[in-house]
Every structure is written in C-alpha cells, then in structure tokens.
C-alpha cells in the first residue's frame, strides 16, 4: 500500500445521513415486503401475508416513518441526520411487527385501507415535500391535498416545503386548508413559493394566510420564502391569530429592520414560545432591536438561534440583554455576526442568568481575547453542565489560553469543543490541551484546526484525547505540523484507547509553514515564542509518558 493510501482518513463528519435517496427508500420497501411475506414465527402464529398485501403495507410504513424521521431532522438542522436515521429504522421495525401480529386481512377487510389499525399515525401528518423541488398547478394540488378532504381525517400537521404554489394551486389549497384548520397544530410552509414572481408569491401568501388564520398552532415554519416586510405583512391574518405558538422558524427570509418590526408587531403573544430560530437574514443592528423585543416577551424560550443576521455591536448588546429574561434557555446560537468585544461583555453579564445552557454557539463574533475571557469566566460559574461550545473565528490567541484552560478544567460535561480559526499557536495549544487531558470522559469532538500551531501543539492535543472513551473526531487540519509531528500524532492515537479513525483530514496542513509572529511582538514575554527548543523541552515528558 502506498503512503498516500496509508495517510487517508475517512471524513465521517462531512457526510449528511439524511434524507435517504429515493433508491434507498425503494430498497427498504422491497426488504420490508420480503420480511412481511416470508415464512416466520409470526406468520405461523398469525397467518402469512400475500405479496400484494405485504407490499402495500411496506409502502405505507415507509411513507409514515419517513415523515416522522424527516420531522425529527427538521428539528435538528445542524445534526448529521443520525437521529433521524435511527428513528426511521426503529419505527419501521416496530410497525412491521404490528402488521405481522395483525395477520393477513380477511375477505371482509379486502376493500378497507390496508393495515389501518397499526398504521393509524399515517393519517396525522400530510407531507408533500419529498422528491425534487417542483412547481405544482391546480390539478396536482387537488390530488396532493385530497387526503385532507376525506371525512373524519385526523391530520394535525402539514408540510408543503419544496413545492412551489402558484395562485391557481393556492386557490385550490385555500378552501381545503380552511376546512381542516381547526384540527391543525403544526404548519410547515417553508420554501413554498420558490421561483414565483414577487406579486404572485405575495398573493399566494395572502391566500394561505387567510385560509389558516385562526388555527391554533404550536409550530409554524415560514422559512426560505424571501419574505421581507411585504411577505411578513402578507401573512398578517395568520400571524395575528397565533397566541399559542411554541415553535417559530423564520430562517433565510430576508428579514430586514422593517420586516423584523412587522413580525414583532403582528405576533400577539410569545409567552409560550420555546423555539425561535432566525438564521441567514439581513436584520442588522436596527432589526435586532425588534428581535430583542420578541425575546424579552418570550420567558420560556429553550432554543434561540439568531445566526448570520448581520448584527453589530449595538444590536448585539440589545439582544444579549434581552436574553436575560430567558432563564430556561438550553440552546443559544449567535454565530456569524459582528458583535465585537462590547457585545461579548454584555453577553457575559447575561450568561449567569441562564443556568440550564447545554449548547452555546459563539463562532465568528469578533470577540477577541477580552470578550472571550469575559464569556468563559461567566460560564465557569454558571454552566457546569455545558455540552457543546463553539468559539471558532474570534481572534483568540495564547494570552487568553490560561483563562480558557481554567474554564475547560471545570467543564467536565463537554462533548464538543470548537476553537478553530483562531491564533493559539503552540503556546496556547499546550495550555489548552493540558486542561483537557484529565477527566472530560464525555468529550467526543475537538476542533482546533487553523490555529497556527506546529508539531508541539499537535502532539499535545493528540495526547489529550488518545485515551478518552467514546472520542470520535480530532480536527487539527490547517496548521503547520511537520511530517515528523504527524507521525507522532498517529503513534499517540494508535497507542491509546482510540484508533487512527478519530483523526480528521490533514489535506490543508502545511508542514513547511511557520506562524507569523509580527503582530504579537509586543506580547512576547521573557520566554520568546520563537524559542521552539524551549517549548519542545516542556513536552519531553509528554512523549515519554505516552511511550509508557
């Protein structure tokens, strides 16, 4: 085997496991059909299903389980889809067993829907989002929505995402939706006017809004519709009637200052809101003030996402202060904004009021050392149960490493830590790696890529994770690690309890590169950062103990 093949490592975490391809879904139906129609202990006890009946049941089971798993995935958009896959597999097995126990249908049941009893949940969710994105016209809309017209149906959730409605199709959908709105509690109309001219898209929104106005919803997703202020106001009738919302998703909607103001004005109550997700909007500082008003009125929020929304220091301060009312918050995502140090310090004052935080995403906020140290110092006192922390891209260097290390030593529940795209270099890497070495039995992912460290820092991080049970991914890519250093990292991982499989790709590592110390000349202490031999001497015991 050549050396390039030996150095290749699978990049597990770049793969999305959900959704499955159409061929995978068809293969599952075939497999279930075979299991349902083959001789087994169940068929001998309850009777053998014929091929046709087995296939009908298999298709019904797959469609229902796909919808349930897709719903699970939509609630965790940042995940890799593994939880959705697990649910998909678990539910299909469970429902097959129920069908087998019921046995083949009798002659009197031959005209009834196959396996109605065990598959009753199939009548609760109407999801037409599968397949390729497509325009739908009036006739197709009538066919797709026909299950909602059946007397006595019990649908409580609809998902129309990925299908683009024109005015004719919306006029068909409107009366149908109005006839069932009193039983609906979850509505997903994200990405349902894609490619339509603005005037037509707004008309479609108004038709849907009028039809659904007055529905008592707990979940509403209007993401990916390029709303802007006009779009938000097109949904006025629907939004004004929502006093019981628990989850609201307004992502990738072009929410400007005016649109944020409209949204804040139109939703009458957010007292019950547990999930509020803004992402990839153009809210800015002025719009953030209106988002902050919504947050202040949402004391029961458990998950708040306001990432990539162009919020600067003033809006960041307003939002950080508003979050102080959300004392039940478990997940906070503010990534990719322009907060700066002042907003970071404001956030540090709020964090002690959020004792239930489990996941915190603060990458790319321009926090620098001062803002970062303020935040981790606050977290050390208030959030010992923190499991996920992301601080990538914040211009953090070795001067902040002691405070970070002190914080990390106290964070024994951490499962994922991301410090990528900072400037730790070897000095900072050594300090932080040592704080992770003892304890941290639950740590599974560590991303310290693109931090300008060399052989010494790489060895430290490898040693820190080599013997942690359940650890799955170490990312040290994009640094300046020599070939000898990479060999040492691999030897440490192989000698520990974990295998080389935990080591991520090294395709962007630069063995010839050296960190640029020009901007840190005034930060050097008596032991100059250029003294690589002196730093290496500190790590001699690392290699010796690892060899033992």
Short mmCIF file of C-alpha atoms in Angstrom, two decimals:
data_model
loop_
_atom_site.label_atom_id
_atom_site.label_comp_id
_atom_site.label_asym_id
_atom_site.label_seq_id
_atom_site.Cartn_x
_atom_site.Cartn_y
_atom_site.Cartn_z
CA UNK A 1 0.00 0.00 0.00
CA UNK A 2 1.49 3.42 -0.88
CA UNK A 3 1.93 6.18 1.69
CA UNK A 4 -0.95 8.28 0.36
CA UNK A 5 -3.33 5.39 0.92
CA UNK A 6 -1.99 4.90 4.44
CA UNK A 7 -2.45 8.56 5.28
CA UNK A 8 -6.02 8.66 4.03
CA UNK A 9 -8.57 9.02 6.80
CA UNK A 10 -12.35 8.92 6.31
CA UNK A 11 -14.08 12.26 6.85
CA UNK A 12 -17.03 10.91 8.74
CA UNK A 13 -18.45 14.19 9.90
CA UNK A 14 -18.80 15.79 6.48
CA UNK A 15 -21.47 13.29 5.46
CA UNK A 16 -25.15 14.03 5.88
CA UNK A 17 -27.03 10.83 6.63
CA UNK A 18 -30.47 12.32 5.98
CA UNK A 19 -32.51 12.35 3.82
CA UNK A 20 -32.10 8.92 2.19
CA UNK A 21 -32.08 8.72 -1.59
CA UNK A 22 -35.15 7.56 -3.48
CA UNK A 23 -33.38 4.30 -4.33
CA UNK A 24 -32.65 3.69 -0.65
CA UNK A 25 -36.30 4.22 0.23
CA UNK A 26 -37.42 1.83 -2.52
CA UNK A 27 -34.90 -0.75 -1.36
CA UNK A 28 -36.31 -0.52 2.16
CA UNK A 29 -39.84 -1.11 0.83
CA UNK A 30 -38.62 -4.20 -1.02
CA UNK A 31 -36.87 -5.51 2.07
CA UNK A 32 -39.95 -4.95 4.23
CA UNK A 33 -42.16 -6.62 1.62
CA UNK A 34 -39.96 -9.70 1.75
CA UNK A 35 -39.96 -9.74 5.56
CA UNK A 36 -43.73 -9.37 5.72
CA UNK A 37 -44.44 -12.11 3.16
CA UNK A 38 -41.84 -14.72 4.14
CA UNK A 39 -42.45 -17.64 6.48
CA UNK A 40 -41.62 -16.76 10.12
CA UNK A 41 -42.72 -17.49 13.68
CA UNK A 42 -45.24 -14.68 13.30
CA UNK A 43 -46.72 -15.98 10.04
CA UNK A 44 -47.05 -19.41 11.58
CA UNK A 45 -48.88 -17.91 14.53
CA UNK A 46 -50.92 -15.15 12.90
CA UNK A 47 -51.05 -16.12 9.21
CA UNK A 48 -48.95 -15.37 6.12
CA UNK A 49 -49.43 -12.10 4.20
CA UNK A 50 -49.66 -12.28 0.44
CA UNK A 51 -47.13 -10.47 -1.73
CA UNK A 52 -49.52 -7.69 -2.73
CA UNK A 53 -50.75 -7.04 0.79
CA UNK A 54 -47.20 -7.10 2.13
CA UNK A 55 -46.08 -4.56 -0.48
CA UNK A 56 -48.99 -2.23 0.28
CA UNK A 57 -48.18 -2.35 3.97
CA UNK A 58 -44.48 -1.81 3.31
CA UNK A 59 -45.18 1.32 1.26
CA UNK A 60 -47.49 2.72 3.91
CA UNK A 61 -45.00 2.01 6.70
CA UNK A 62 -42.11 3.60 4.81
CA UNK A 63 -44.06 6.77 3.99
CA UNK A 64 -45.17 7.25 7.58
CA UNK A 65 -41.75 6.57 9.07
CA UNK A 66 -40.04 8.83 6.55
CA UNK A 67 -42.38 11.67 7.51
CA UNK A 68 -41.73 11.14 11.23
CA UNK A 69 -37.96 10.92 10.76
CA UNK A 70 -37.96 13.99 8.49
CA UNK A 71 -39.79 15.90 11.21
CA UNK A 72 -37.10 14.83 13.67
CA UNK A 73 -34.36 16.00 11.28
CA UNK A 74 -36.02 19.39 10.74
CA UNK A 75 -35.89 19.98 14.49
CA UNK A 76 -32.11 19.40 14.47
CA UNK A 77 -30.92 21.10 11.24
CA UNK A 78 -27.31 21.22 12.43
CA UNK A 79 -27.06 17.49 13.05
CA UNK A 80 -25.72 14.86 10.67
CA UNK A 81 -29.08 13.11 10.42
CA UNK A 82 -28.10 10.14 12.57
CA UNK A 83 -31.01 10.62 14.97
CA UNK A 84 -33.44 10.73 12.02
CA UNK A 85 -31.95 7.53 10.59
CA UNK A 86 -32.27 5.78 13.96
CA UNK A 87 -35.92 6.82 14.26
CA UNK A 88 -36.58 5.75 10.66
CA UNK A 89 -35.16 2.26 11.34
CA UNK A 90 -36.76 1.87 14.76
CA UNK A 91 -40.25 2.84 13.65
CA UNK A 92 -40.22 0.67 10.52
CA UNK A 93 -39.28 -2.37 12.63
CA UNK A 94 -41.95 -1.57 15.18
CA UNK A 95 -44.69 -1.14 12.59
CA UNK A 96 -43.74 -4.27 10.68
CA UNK A 97 -44.15 -6.23 13.90
CA UNK A 98 -47.59 -4.70 14.45
CA UNK A 99 -48.66 -5.64 10.91
CA UNK A 100 -47.37 -9.19 11.32
CA UNK A 101 -49.22 -9.59 14.61
CA UNK A 102 -52.44 -8.41 12.99
CA UNK A 103 -52.06 -11.04 10.29
CA UNK A 104 -53.48 -11.05 6.75
CA UNK A 105 -56.66 -9.15 6.09
CA UNK A 106 -59.84 -11.13 5.83
CA UNK A 107 -62.25 -11.06 2.91
CA UNK A 108 -64.45 -8.55 4.71
CA UNK A 109 -61.48 -6.24 5.11
CA UNK A 110 -60.32 -6.52 1.49
CA UNK A 111 -61.85 -3.22 0.44
CA UNK A 112 -60.66 -1.35 3.52
CA UNK A 113 -57.32 0.51 3.61
CA UNK A 114 -54.55 -1.96 4.32
CA UNK A 115 -53.37 -2.20 7.92
CA UNK A 116 -55.44 0.74 9.16
CA UNK A 117 -55.16 -0.24 12.80
CA UNK A 118 -51.39 -0.40 13.22
CA UNK A 119 -50.79 2.45 10.76
CA UNK A 120 -53.24 4.93 12.21
CA UNK A 121 -50.49 7.60 12.67
CA UNK A 122 -50.26 7.79 8.85
CA UNK A 123 -53.43 9.85 8.96
CA UNK A 124 -51.92 12.54 11.19
CA UNK A 125 -49.17 14.07 9.02
CA UNK A 126 -49.51 15.19 5.40
CA UNK A 127 -46.04 15.78 3.99
CA UNK A 128 -45.77 16.55 0.26
CA UNK A 129 -42.19 17.83 0.46
CA UNK A 130 -40.48 14.68 -0.79
CA UNK A 131 -38.76 14.46 -4.16
CA UNK A 132 -37.31 17.23 -6.30
CA UNK A 133 -38.41 20.83 -5.91
CA UNK A 134 -41.19 21.48 -8.39
CA UNK A 135 -43.93 23.91 -9.42
CA UNK A 136 -47.38 22.50 -8.85
CA UNK A 137 -50.53 23.52 -10.64
CA UNK A 138 -54.18 23.38 -9.62
CA UNK A 139 -54.86 19.77 -10.65
CA UNK A 140 -51.79 18.43 -8.87
CA UNK A 141 -52.56 20.50 -5.76
CA UNK A 142 -56.05 18.99 -5.68
CA UNK A 143 -54.60 15.48 -5.88
CA UNK A 144 -51.82 16.05 -3.34
CA UNK A 145 -54.16 17.62 -0.80
CA UNK A 146 -57.02 15.17 -1.35
CA UNK A 147 -56.31 13.27 1.92
CA UNK A 148 -57.30 16.43 3.80
CA UNK A 149 -60.76 16.32 2.18
CA UNK A 150 -61.68 12.86 3.47
CA UNK A 151 -64.36 12.96 6.17
CA UNK A 152 -63.14 12.14 9.64
CA UNK A 153 -59.42 12.54 8.84
CA UNK A 154 -57.19 13.39 11.79
CA UNK A 155 -54.34 15.32 10.24
CA UNK A 156 -52.71 17.70 12.68
CA UNK A 157 -49.56 18.57 10.72
CA UNK A 158 -48.96 19.65 7.13
CA UNK A 159 -45.63 20.14 5.37
CA UNK A 160 -45.69 21.82 1.94
CA UNK A 161 -42.00 22.70 1.79
CA UNK A 162 -40.17 22.20 -1.51
CA UNK A 163 -43.34 22.54 -3.62
CA UNK A 164 -43.88 25.90 -5.30
CA UNK A 165 -47.51 27.03 -5.31
CA UNK A 166 -48.85 29.43 -7.92
CA UNK A 167 -52.07 31.39 -7.49
CA UNK A 168 -54.22 28.70 -9.16
CA UNK A 169 -52.79 25.98 -6.93
CA UNK A 170 -53.17 28.24 -3.87
CA UNK A 171 -56.83 28.87 -4.72
CA UNK A 172 -57.35 25.10 -4.69
CA UNK A 173 -55.42 24.70 -1.44
CA UNK A 174 -57.13 27.60 0.37
CA UNK A 175 -60.62 26.10 0.88
CA UNK A 176 -59.13 22.70 1.74
CA UNK A 177 -56.86 24.19 4.40
CA UNK A 178 -59.69 26.28 5.79
CA UNK A 179 -61.81 23.15 6.19
CA UNK A 180 -59.18 21.47 8.42
CA UNK A 181 -57.53 24.45 10.13
CA UNK A 182 -59.31 23.81 13.40
CA UNK A 183 -57.53 20.47 13.74
CA UNK A 184 -54.09 21.66 12.62
CA UNK A 185 -51.42 22.35 15.23
CA UNK A 186 -48.26 22.24 13.08
CA UNK A 187 -47.81 24.01 9.74
CA UNK A 188 -44.65 23.99 7.62
CA UNK A 189 -44.98 26.26 4.60
CA UNK A 190 -41.28 26.94 4.20
CA UNK A 191 -39.96 27.31 0.65
CA UNK A 192 -43.42 27.06 -0.92
CA UNK A 193 -43.28 29.96 -3.44
CA UNK A 194 -39.79 29.38 -4.88
CA UNK A 195 -39.26 30.84 -8.35
CA UNK A 196 -42.53 32.76 -8.43
CA UNK A 197 -42.68 36.47 -9.34
CA UNK A 198 -42.97 38.68 -6.26
CA UNK A 199 -46.58 39.76 -6.88
CA UNK A 200 -47.72 36.17 -7.39
CA UNK A 201 -45.76 34.95 -4.36
CA UNK A 202 -47.38 37.63 -2.16
CA UNK A 203 -50.85 36.69 -3.44
CA UNK A 204 -50.15 33.02 -2.61
CA UNK A 205 -49.04 34.00 0.89
CA UNK A 206 -52.22 36.01 1.44
CA UNK A 207 -54.39 33.09 0.29
CA UNK A 208 -52.66 30.69 2.66
CA UNK A 209 -52.72 33.25 5.47
CA UNK A 210 -56.46 33.81 5.11
CA UNK A 211 -57.13 30.06 4.95
CA UNK A 212 -55.07 29.29 8.05
CA UNK A 213 -55.95 32.39 10.05
CA UNK A 214 -57.45 31.37 13.39
CA UNK A 215 -55.75 27.97 13.51
CA UNK A 216 -54.39 27.30 16.99
CA UNK A 217 -50.85 26.33 16.11
CA UNK A 218 -47.95 25.25 18.31
CA UNK A 219 -45.48 25.05 15.39
CA UNK A 220 -45.08 27.39 12.40
CA UNK A 221 -42.29 27.34 9.82
CA UNK A 222 -42.29 30.11 7.19
CA UNK A 223 -38.58 29.92 6.34
CA UNK A 224 -36.97 30.14 2.87
CA UNK A 225 -39.64 32.36 1.37
CA UNK A 226 -37.69 35.63 0.81
CA UNK A 227 -40.40 37.41 2.78
CA UNK A 228 -39.04 40.84 3.52
CA UNK A 229 -41.53 43.25 5.07
CA UNK A 230 -44.08 42.68 2.29
CA UNK A 231 -44.01 38.94 2.85
CA UNK A 232 -44.36 39.24 6.61
CA UNK A 233 -47.37 41.51 6.20
CA UNK A 234 -48.83 39.14 3.60
CA UNK A 235 -49.02 36.64 6.45
CA UNK A 236 -50.76 39.15 8.73
CA UNK A 237 -54.02 37.25 9.19
CA UNK A 238 -52.21 34.05 10.13
CA UNK A 239 -49.62 35.69 12.39
CA UNK A 240 -52.11 37.88 14.24
CA UNK A 241 -54.11 34.84 15.29
CA UNK A 242 -51.18 32.95 16.85
CA UNK A 243 -51.37 33.16 20.63
CA UNK A 244 -50.18 29.64 21.43
CA UNK A 245 -47.04 29.23 19.34
CA UNK A 246 -44.31 27.10 20.88
CA UNK A 247 -42.00 26.96 17.84
CA UNK A 248 -41.44 29.64 15.19
CA UNK A 249 -38.93 29.33 12.33
CA UNK A 250 -38.16 32.40 10.20
CA UNK A 251 -34.86 31.46 8.52
CA UNK A 252 -33.41 32.70 5.24
CA UNK A 253 -36.32 35.09 4.78
CA UNK A 254 -34.66 38.42 4.07
CA UNK A 255 -35.80 39.78 7.42
CA UNK A 256 -34.68 43.41 7.38
CA UNK A 257 -35.26 46.05 10.06
CA UNK A 258 -38.78 46.76 8.74
CA UNK A 259 -39.59 43.07 8.41
CA UNK A 260 -38.41 42.39 11.96
CA UNK A 261 -40.55 45.28 13.19
CA UNK A 262 -43.58 43.88 11.33
CA UNK A 263 -43.03 40.42 12.74
CA UNK A 264 -42.72 41.76 16.28
CA UNK A 265 -45.92 43.77 15.84
CA UNK A 266 -48.00 41.02 14.24
CA UNK A 267 -47.40 38.10 16.59
CA UNK A 268 -49.70 38.85 19.52
CA UNK A 269 -48.02 36.67 22.13
CA UNK A 270 -44.82 34.73 22.58
CA UNK A 271 -45.45 33.73 26.20
CA UNK A 272 -45.48 30.04 25.26
CA UNK A 273 -42.66 30.19 22.70
CA UNK A 274 -39.93 27.61 23.33
CA UNK A 275 -38.12 27.71 19.97
CA UNK A 276 -37.36 30.86 17.96
CA UNK A 277 -34.98 30.47 15.02
CA UNK A 278 -33.74 33.37 12.91
CA UNK A 279 -30.89 32.43 10.55
CA UNK A 280 -29.34 33.95 7.45
CA UNK A 281 -31.34 37.16 7.45
CA UNK A 282 -30.37 40.83 6.98
CA UNK A 283 -31.66 42.05 10.31
CA UNK A 284 -28.72 44.31 11.26
CA UNK A 285 -28.44 46.39 14.43
CA UNK A 286 -31.76 48.19 13.94
CA UNK A 287 -33.68 44.99 13.24
CA UNK A 288 -32.02 43.28 16.20
CA UNK A 289 -33.80 45.72 18.49
CA UNK A 290 -37.17 44.33 17.35
CA UNK A 291 -35.94 40.76 17.63
CA UNK A 292 -34.79 41.63 21.14
CA UNK A 293 -38.32 42.84 21.93
CA UNK A 294 -39.70 39.45 20.87
CA UNK A 295 -37.07 37.72 23.01
CA UNK A 296 -37.99 39.83 26.05
CA UNK A 297 -41.58 38.66 25.67
CA UNK A 298 -40.50 35.01 25.47
CA UNK A 299 -39.56 33.96 29.02
CA UNK A 300 -39.99 30.26 28.22
CA UNK A 301 -37.55 30.11 25.31
CA UNK A 302 -35.42 26.97 25.34
CA UNK A 303 -33.76 27.29 21.91
CA UNK A 304 -32.86 30.62 20.30
CA UNK A 305 -30.98 30.93 17.02
CA UNK A 306 -30.04 34.29 15.54
CA UNK A 307 -27.04 33.41 13.39
CA UNK A 308 -25.76 35.12 10.22
CA UNK A 309 -28.07 38.10 10.63
CA UNK A 310 -25.57 40.98 10.26
CA UNK A 311 -25.98 42.15 13.85
CA UNK A 312 -23.27 44.53 15.02
CA UNK A 313 -22.18 45.75 18.47
CA UNK A 314 -25.29 47.82 19.30
CA UNK A 315 -27.73 45.12 18.25
CA UNK A 316 -25.57 42.51 19.95
CA UNK A 317 -25.74 44.39 23.25
CA UNK A 318 -29.54 44.78 22.96
CA UNK A 319 -30.00 41.11 22.14
CA UNK A 320 -27.64 39.97 24.89
CA UNK A 321 -29.51 42.00 27.50
CA UNK A 322 -32.89 40.74 26.27
CA UNK A 323 -31.76 37.13 26.63
CA UNK A 324 -31.56 37.66 30.38
CA UNK A 325 -35.32 37.07 30.58
CA UNK A 326 -34.99 33.59 29.03
CA UNK A 327 -33.93 31.73 32.14
CA UNK A 328 -34.94 28.34 30.69
CA UNK A 329 -32.64 28.63 27.68
CA UNK A 330 -30.84 25.40 26.79
CA UNK A 331 -29.50 26.16 23.30
CA UNK A 332 -28.18 29.53 22.15
CA UNK A 333 -26.79 30.13 18.66
CA UNK A 334 -25.46 33.60 17.77
CA UNK A 335 -22.83 32.59 15.22
CA UNK A 336 -21.56 34.68 12.34
CA UNK A 337 -22.48 38.19 13.45
CA UNK A 338 -20.43 41.33 14.10
CA UNK A 339 -20.84 41.57 17.87
CA UNK A 340 -17.33 42.63 18.84
CA UNK A 341 -15.88 42.91 22.34
CA UNK A 342 -18.59 45.13 23.87
CA UNK A 343 -21.43 42.81 22.87
CA UNK A 344 -19.36 39.87 24.13
CA UNK A 345 -19.00 41.53 27.52
CA UNK A 346 -22.75 42.28 27.56
CA UNK A 347 -23.41 38.62 26.84
CA UNK A 348 -21.08 37.60 29.68
CA UNK A 349 -23.30 39.57 32.09
CA UNK A 350 -26.36 37.68 30.86
CA UNK A 351 -24.93 34.14 30.91
CA UNK A 352 -25.12 33.72 34.72
CA UNK A 353 -28.91 34.12 34.35
CA UNK A 354 -29.04 31.06 32.03
CA UNK A 355 -28.20 28.13 34.33
CA UNK A 356 -29.67 25.46 32.04
CA UNK A 357 -27.46 26.14 28.98
CA UNK A 358 -26.34 22.92 27.29
CA UNK A 359 -25.29 24.16 23.83
CA UNK A 360 -23.64 27.51 23.07
CA UNK A 361 -22.56 28.59 19.58
CA UNK A 362 -20.46 31.79 19.52
CA UNK A 363 -18.21 31.36 16.49
CA UNK A 364 -17.28 34.30 14.22
CA UNK A 365 -18.40 37.09 16.55
CA UNK A 366 -15.16 39.13 16.71
CA UNK A 367 -14.99 38.56 20.46
CA UNK A 368 -11.17 38.76 20.64
CA UNK A 369 -9.39 37.86 23.88
CA UNK A 370 -11.25 40.30 26.10
CA UNK A 371 -14.75 39.25 25.07
CA UNK A 372 -13.82 35.56 25.12
CA UNK A 373 -12.30 35.70 28.60
CA UNK A 374 -15.35 37.53 29.95
CA UNK A 375 -17.66 34.89 28.50
CA UNK A 376 -15.77 31.80 29.67
CA UNK A 377 -15.31 33.31 33.14
CA UNK A 378 -19.08 33.75 33.40
CA UNK A 379 -19.75 30.25 32.08
CA UNK A 380 -17.33 28.68 34.55
CA UNK A 381 -19.56 29.86 37.38
CA UNK A 382 -22.97 29.30 35.82
CA UNK A 383 -22.99 26.42 33.30
CA UNK A 384 -21.10 23.34 34.55
CA UNK A 385 -23.45 21.14 32.51
CA UNK A 386 -22.43 22.69 29.17
CA UNK A 387 -22.02 20.00 26.48
CA UNK A 388 -21.31 21.97 23.29
CA UNK A 389 -19.22 25.13 22.94
CA UNK A 390 -18.14 26.76 19.68
CA UNK A 391 -15.73 29.72 19.74
CA UNK A 392 -14.20 29.49 16.26
CA UNK A 393 -13.02 32.56 14.36
CA UNK A 394 -12.78 35.01 17.28
CA UNK A 395 -9.13 36.12 17.04
CA UNK A 396 -8.28 34.29 20.26
CA UNK A 397 -4.55 33.95 20.92
CA UNK A 398 -2.28 32.48 23.60
CA UNK A 399 -2.92 35.36 26.01
CA UNK A 400 -6.47 34.09 26.54
CA UNK A 401 -5.33 30.46 26.92
CA UNK A 402 -4.92 30.43 30.75
CA UNK A 403 -8.49 31.69 31.26
CA UNK A 404 -9.78 29.24 28.67
CA UNK A 405 -7.88 26.40 30.33
CA UNK A 406 -9.23 27.26 33.77
CA UNK A 407 -12.74 27.27 32.33
CA UNK A 408 -12.26 23.99 30.45
CA UNK A 409 -10.94 22.24 33.54
CA UNK A 410 -14.29 22.96 35.20
CA UNK A 411 -16.36 21.90 32.17
CA UNK A 412 -16.37 18.14 32.68
CA UNK A 413 -19.63 17.61 30.75
CA UNK A 414 -18.25 18.89 27.44
CA UNK A 415 -18.94 16.66 24.44
CA UNK A 416 -17.91 19.02 21.65
CA UNK A 417 -15.40 21.89 21.68
CA UNK A 418 -14.62 24.05 18.65
CA UNK A 419 -11.78 26.57 18.76
CA UNK A 420 -10.96 26.54 15.04
CA UNK A 421 -9.66 29.54 13.06
CA UNK A 422 -8.03 31.33 15.98
CA UNK A 423 -4.39 32.15 16.72
CA UNK A 424 -3.46 29.89 19.62
CA UNK A 425 -0.09 28.79 18.22
CA UNK A 426 1.97 26.29 20.21
CA UNK A 427 1.99 28.37 23.40
CA UNK A 428 -1.80 28.46 23.61
CA UNK A 429 -2.25 24.92 22.31
CA UNK A 430 -0.10 23.45 25.09
CA UNK A 431 -2.07 25.19 27.84
CA UNK A 432 -5.49 24.31 26.46
CA UNK A 433 -4.58 20.71 25.62
CA UNK A 434 -3.30 20.11 29.15
CA UNK A 435 -6.61 21.34 30.60
CA UNK A 436 -8.45 18.70 28.54
CA UNK A 437 -6.14 15.82 29.35
CA UNK A 438 -7.53 14.80 32.74
CA UNK A 439 -11.20 13.91 33.06
CA UNK A 440 -13.53 15.02 30.26
CA UNK A 441 -14.67 11.44 29.80
CA UNK A 442 -17.63 12.55 27.67
CA UNK A 443 -15.60 14.54 25.13
CA UNK A 444 -16.30 13.28 21.61
CA UNK A 445 -15.25 16.06 19.22
CA UNK A 446 -12.40 18.57 19.34
CA UNK A 447 -11.80 21.05 16.50
CA UNK A 448 -8.63 23.14 16.79
CA UNK A 449 -7.99 23.46 13.07
CA UNK A 450 -6.31 26.57 11.62
CA UNK A 451 -4.64 27.81 14.79
CA UNK A 452 -1.05 28.28 13.60
CA UNK A 453 0.38 25.61 15.89
CA UNK A 454 3.15 23.22 14.93
CA UNK A 455 4.45 19.83 15.99
CA UNK A 456 4.32 20.58 19.74
CA UNK A 457 0.70 21.71 19.79
CA UNK A 458 -0.38 18.78 17.63
CA UNK A 459 1.29 16.29 19.97
CA UNK A 460 -0.40 17.88 22.98
CA UNK A 461 -3.88 17.64 21.51
CA UNK A 462 -3.31 14.05 20.37
CA UNK A 463 -2.18 13.08 23.86
CA UNK A 464 -5.19 14.87 25.41
CA UNK A 465 -7.73 12.75 23.52
CA UNK A 466 -5.91 9.46 22.91
CA UNK A 467 -7.45 7.64 25.87
CA UNK A 468 -10.88 9.21 26.15
CA UNK A 469 -13.64 6.61 25.87
CA UNK A 470 -16.08 7.35 23.07
CA UNK A 471 -13.97 10.10 21.48
CA UNK A 472 -14.67 10.18 17.73
CA UNK A 473 -13.12 13.19 15.95
CA UNK A 474 -9.96 15.28 16.28
CA UNK A 475 -9.53 18.10 13.75
CA UNK A 476 -6.02 19.59 13.65
CA UNK A 477 -6.11 20.44 9.94
CA UNK A 478 -4.90 23.75 8.53
CA UNK A 479 -1.93 24.10 10.89
CA UNK A 480 1.85 23.91 10.40
CA UNK A 481 2.61 20.39 11.58
CA UNK A 482 5.78 18.76 10.28
CA UNK A 483 5.75 15.27 8.79
CA UNK A 484 7.52 14.04 11.92
CA UNK A 485 4.86 15.70 14.05
CA UNK A 486 2.07 13.99 12.12
CA UNK A 487 3.79 10.64 12.58
CA UNK A 488 3.98 11.30 16.33
CA UNK A 489 0.30 12.22 16.46
CA UNK A 490 -0.63 8.98 14.71
CA UNK A 491 1.62 6.93 17.03
CA UNK A 492 -0.02 8.50 20.10
CA UNK A 493 -3.52 7.79 18.83
CA UNK A 494 -2.65 4.20 17.91
CA UNK A 495 -1.05 3.62 21.33
CA UNK A 496 -4.11 4.98 23.13
CA UNK A 497 -7.61 3.59 23.55
CA UNK A 498 -8.79 5.18 20.30
CA UNK A 499 -7.71 4.35 16.77
CA UNK A 500 -6.50 6.48 13.89
CA UNK A 501 -10.12 6.70 12.76
CA UNK A 502 -10.60 9.66 15.12
CA UNK A 503 -8.07 11.78 13.24
CA UNK A 504 -9.68 14.08 10.68
CA UNK A 505 -8.32 15.04 7.30
CA UNK A 506 -4.92 16.75 7.07
CA UNK A 507 -5.30 17.92 3.48
CA UNK A 508 -4.81 21.59 4.41
CA UNK A 509 -1.93 21.10 6.83
CA UNK A 510 1.25 22.92 5.75
CA UNK A 511 4.36 21.10 7.01
CA UNK A 512 6.58 23.89 5.66
CA UNK A 513 4.57 26.73 7.17
CA UNK A 514 5.52 28.83 10.17
CA UNK A 515 3.29 31.08 12.30
CA UNK A 516 3.64 34.80 11.64
CA UNK A 517 4.60 36.43 14.92
CA UNK A 518 4.85 40.00 13.64
CA UNK A 519 1.55 41.18 15.08
CA UNK A 520 2.39 39.75 18.51
CA UNK A 521 5.83 41.26 19.04
CA UNK A 522 4.54 43.39 21.92
CA UNK A 523 3.00 40.35 23.60
CA UNK A 524 6.16 38.28 23.97
CA UNK A 525 7.39 37.60 27.46
CA UNK A 526 10.86 36.61 28.70
CA UNK A 527 10.50 33.17 27.12
CA UNK A 528 10.17 34.24 23.50
CA UNK A 529 7.65 32.39 21.32
CA UNK A 530 10.40 31.76 18.78
CA UNK A 531 12.23 29.52 21.26
CA UNK A 532 10.86 26.30 19.78
CA UNK A 533 13.54 24.25 21.51
CA UNK A 534 12.48 25.64 24.90
CA UNK A 535 8.84 24.77 24.22
CA UNK A 536 9.83 21.33 22.99
CA UNK A 537 11.62 20.72 26.27
CA UNK A 538 8.35 21.26 28.15
CA UNK A 539 6.83 18.44 26.12
CA UNK A 540 9.53 15.84 26.58
CA UNK A 541 7.56 14.24 29.40
CA UNK A 542 4.53 14.05 27.11
CA UNK A 543 6.32 11.76 24.70
CA UNK A 544 7.91 9.67 27.42
CA UNK A 545 4.64 9.09 29.25
CA UNK A 546 2.88 8.28 26.00
CA UNK A 547 5.52 5.71 25.17
CA UNK A 548 4.96 4.15 28.59
#
